[in-house]
Structures are given as structure tokens and as C-alpha cells.
């Protein structure tokens, strides 16, 4: 299969030809169940995905899912972990590096109240505004807002609000 070899070569360079990702993943996993028929015209696929949907590079893990909102043209890199006890929003045109952890969940600091798995779980909202770039292996804690246009350096632990276009790094 020349197309698969070509796709693998392009993928090694970071390219993702549309329409081939699912077939290649199924080939790698040995999944023999039939795929729905492909469109003969690639423009038909483009109508379905008009470049406004977020792009997600799996795997990702979202705790609840109901409190997680992602804007248009956002790239979510692999190994994203989201604890969405409260609302977690990621704006439009946001770029994320791999291994991003967003922790909207909190627990009481007093061990008598915390009581392990018997204690309460609380949370605070996390907001990542439009046009933010977040480097790899970043941790964002509960209650944080990262302002529009900010850059968060790789390996950062974000513990407080970062105002819009806080450049070069939001630490």
C-alpha cells in the first residue's frame, strides 16, 4: 500500500493528510470492521470539517466532560488531562503542547475535613482565553484564567491569573 507508506512518511514529519488517519489507525490496531464509505471528492470531507473544529491529537482524558468547552481552530496535543469538576474553557486558536494538565478540582486543606475518598471534592473554574500558546508539560491549577494572547512556557505550573498578552512567559 503505497498510500500508507506515504502517509507514514508524512506523519513522521508532522503532517496529517485528511481522510487517511482513521484507516491507518485501524490498520495499526488490526481492526477489520468496515469503515463507512469515503467520499470520492475530498471537498465533501472539507464541507463536514470546515477547519473550524478543534483538532485533538489523542489520547486525552477528561474527568466529567460536561464542564469542558473548547473553541474553534484550537489544537489540543496528546496526553491532555482535564479535571473538569467546574467549568474549564479553552478559547479559539489556542495551541497546546503535549502533557498539558488542567486541574479544576480541589480538596480541603484540613485533613480532618479532607478525609481521603470520603471527603468532599470542590473545584474552581479554569479559563484559557483566545490565541494562547501553552508549551509542553504545563500544569494549570484550579481558579486560573490565562488571558488572551498569553504564552505559557514549557514545564510551567500556573497558579494564578495571567493577564492578557503577558509576554514572553506566563509563569
Short mmCIF file of C-alpha atoms in Angstrom, two decimals:
data_model
loop_
_atom_site.label_atom_id
_atom_site.label_comp_id
_atom_site.label_asym_id
_atom_site.label_seq_id
_atom_site.Cartn_x
_atom_site.Cartn_y
_atom_site.Cartn_z
CA UNK A 1 0.00 0.00 0.00
CA UNK A 2 1.91 2.99 -1.31
CA UNK A 3 -0.59 5.43 0.22
CA UNK A 4 0.02 4.06 3.72
CA UNK A 5 3.79 4.31 3.28
CA UNK A 6 3.38 7.87 2.02
CA UNK A 7 1.11 8.71 4.95
CA UNK A 8 3.60 7.26 7.44
CA UNK A 9 6.41 9.32 5.89
CA UNK A 10 4.32 12.49 6.04
CA UNK A 11 3.21 11.71 9.61
CA UNK A 12 6.84 11.36 10.69
CA UNK A 13 7.29 14.95 9.53
CA UNK A 14 4.22 16.08 11.48
CA UNK A 15 1.80 16.15 8.52
CA UNK A 16 -1.67 14.64 8.63
CA UNK A 17 -3.28 14.08 5.21
CA UNK A 18 -7.05 14.33 5.64
CA UNK A 19 -9.12 11.21 5.29
CA UNK A 20 -6.31 8.71 5.93
CA UNK A 21 -5.86 8.94 9.69
CA UNK A 22 -8.74 6.63 10.66
CA UNK A 23 -7.82 3.99 8.09
CA UNK A 24 -4.17 3.94 9.18
CA UNK A 25 -5.06 3.75 12.87
CA UNK A 26 -7.39 0.83 12.14
CA UNK A 27 -4.62 -0.87 10.14
CA UNK A 28 -2.15 -0.49 13.01
CA UNK A 29 -4.68 -1.82 15.54
CA UNK A 30 -5.77 -4.68 13.29
CA UNK A 31 -9.40 -3.53 13.32
CA UNK A 32 -11.17 -5.28 10.42
CA UNK A 33 -14.65 -3.83 10.89
CA UNK A 34 -15.74 -1.94 7.76
CA UNK A 35 -15.44 1.84 7.68
CA UNK A 36 -18.27 3.97 6.35
CA UNK A 37 -17.79 4.73 2.65
CA UNK A 38 -15.34 7.53 1.89
CA UNK A 39 -16.35 10.49 -0.22
CA UNK A 40 -14.96 10.26 -3.73
CA UNK A 41 -14.40 14.02 -3.71
CA UNK A 42 -12.17 15.39 -0.88
CA UNK A 43 -14.16 18.64 -0.99
CA UNK A 44 -17.08 16.71 0.51
CA UNK A 45 -14.94 15.97 3.58
CA UNK A 46 -13.97 19.64 3.81
CA UNK A 47 -17.66 20.58 3.98
CA UNK A 48 -18.01 18.39 7.06
CA UNK A 49 -14.92 19.78 8.76
CA UNK A 50 -14.66 23.37 7.62
CA UNK A 51 -11.43 23.98 9.57
CA UNK A 52 -13.33 25.47 12.49
CA UNK A 53 -13.49 22.43 14.74
CA UNK A 54 -10.79 21.92 17.35
CA UNK A 55 -8.05 19.47 16.37
CA UNK A 56 -7.40 16.81 19.00
CA UNK A 57 -4.29 14.61 18.92
CA UNK A 58 -5.23 11.63 21.12
CA UNK A 59 -5.04 10.36 23.74
CA UNK A 60 -6.78 12.83 26.01
CA UNK A 61 -8.55 12.31 29.33
CA UNK A 62 -11.45 14.45 30.57
CA UNK A 63 -12.87 13.70 34.03
CA UNK A 64 -16.56 14.57 33.53
CA UNK A 65 -16.77 16.06 30.04
CA UNK A 66 -19.91 18.10 30.72
CA UNK A 67 -17.92 21.06 32.04
CA UNK A 68 -15.28 21.15 29.27
CA UNK A 69 -15.66 23.63 26.39
CA UNK A 70 -13.19 24.14 23.51
CA UNK A 71 -13.21 26.94 20.92
CA UNK A 72 -12.76 26.87 17.16
CA UNK A 73 -9.41 26.24 15.46
CA UNK A 74 -7.81 25.10 18.72
CA UNK A 75 -5.11 22.40 18.78
CA UNK A 76 -5.14 20.01 21.76
CA UNK A 77 -1.94 17.97 21.79
CA UNK A 78 -1.62 14.40 23.07
CA UNK A 79 -1.75 13.39 26.76
CA UNK A 80 -4.10 16.22 27.72
CA UNK A 81 -5.67 15.64 31.16
CA UNK A 82 -8.61 17.76 32.31
CA UNK A 83 -10.30 17.57 35.72
CA UNK A 84 -13.49 19.48 35.00
CA UNK A 85 -15.27 19.44 38.36
CA UNK A 86 -16.12 23.05 37.50
CA UNK A 87 -16.21 24.73 34.09
CA UNK A 88 -12.96 24.51 32.08
CA UNK A 89 -12.93 26.60 28.90
CA UNK A 90 -10.30 26.79 26.19
CA UNK A 91 -10.79 29.64 23.72
CA UNK A 92 -10.32 29.89 19.98
CA UNK A 93 -6.99 29.45 18.17
CA UNK A 94 -5.26 28.07 21.27
CA UNK A 95 -2.18 25.86 20.79
CA UNK A 96 -1.20 23.35 23.46
CA UNK A 97 1.93 21.27 23.87
CA UNK A 98 1.86 17.62 24.91
CA UNK A 99 1.24 16.53 28.50
CA UNK A 100 -0.91 19.51 29.49
CA UNK A 101 -2.77 19.04 32.80
CA UNK A 102 -5.68 21.30 33.71
CA UNK A 103 -6.85 20.75 37.28
CA UNK A 104 -10.21 22.34 38.02
CA UNK A 105 -10.70 20.07 41.04
CA UNK A 106 -9.65 20.93 44.59
CA UNK A 107 -9.88 19.34 48.03
CA UNK A 108 -9.93 20.82 51.55
CA UNK A 109 -6.52 21.57 53.05
CA UNK A 110 -7.60 20.48 56.53
CA UNK A 111 -7.02 16.69 56.75
CA UNK A 112 -9.90 16.30 59.22
CA UNK A 113 -12.27 17.67 56.57
CA UNK A 114 -10.50 16.12 53.57
CA UNK A 115 -10.84 12.51 54.90
CA UNK A 116 -9.44 10.79 51.78
CA UNK A 117 -12.05 9.46 49.39
CA UNK A 118 -14.83 10.08 51.95
CA UNK A 119 -14.27 13.84 51.96
CA UNK A 120 -15.71 16.48 49.68
CA UNK A 121 -14.39 17.39 46.25
CA UNK A 122 -14.65 21.01 45.25
CA UNK A 123 -13.37 22.98 42.32
CA UNK A 124 -12.78 26.33 40.70
CA UNK A 125 -13.27 27.33 37.09
CA UNK A 126 -10.31 27.46 34.69
CA UNK A 127 -10.40 29.75 31.65
CA UNK A 128 -7.89 29.85 28.82
CA UNK A 129 -8.78 32.77 26.57
CA UNK A 130 -8.29 33.11 22.79
CA UNK A 131 -4.91 32.99 20.99
CA UNK A 132 -2.97 31.46 23.89
CA UNK A 133 0.08 29.25 23.35
CA UNK A 134 0.78 26.69 26.10
CA UNK A 135 4.07 24.76 25.99
CA UNK A 136 4.57 21.10 26.80
CA UNK A 137 4.24 19.56 30.28
CA UNK A 138 2.37 22.54 31.75
CA UNK A 139 0.14 22.24 34.83
CA UNK A 140 -2.73 24.72 35.25
CA UNK A 141 -4.36 24.79 38.68
CA UNK A 142 -7.95 25.50 39.70
CA UNK A 143 -9.15 29.10 39.65
CA UNK A 144 -6.71 30.25 36.96
CA UNK A 145 -7.52 32.45 33.96
CA UNK A 146 -4.90 32.75 31.23
CA UNK A 147 -5.52 35.98 29.33
CA UNK A 148 -5.87 36.46 25.58
CA UNK A 149 -2.64 36.15 23.62
CA UNK A 150 -0.54 34.86 26.53
CA UNK A 151 2.32 32.39 26.18
CA UNK A 152 2.92 29.78 28.88
CA UNK A 153 6.44 28.33 28.84
CA UNK A 154 7.04 24.57 28.78
CA UNK A 155 7.17 22.97 32.22
CA UNK A 156 5.34 25.84 33.95
CA UNK A 157 2.97 25.42 36.87
CA UNK A 158 0.33 28.15 36.56
CA UNK A 159 -1.04 29.02 40.00
CA UNK A 160 -2.50 32.49 39.45
CA UNK A 161 -4.27 34.64 36.89
CA UNK A 162 -2.18 35.61 33.86
CA UNK A 163 -3.43 38.81 32.29
CA UNK A 164 -3.94 39.26 28.56
CA UNK A 165 -0.79 39.27 26.46
CA UNK A 166 1.56 38.75 29.39
CA UNK A 167 4.63 38.23 27.27
CA UNK A 168 7.01 36.47 26.92
CA UNK A 169 6.05 33.93 29.59
CA UNK A 170 3.18 33.36 31.96
CA UNK A 171 4.72 31.55 34.94
#
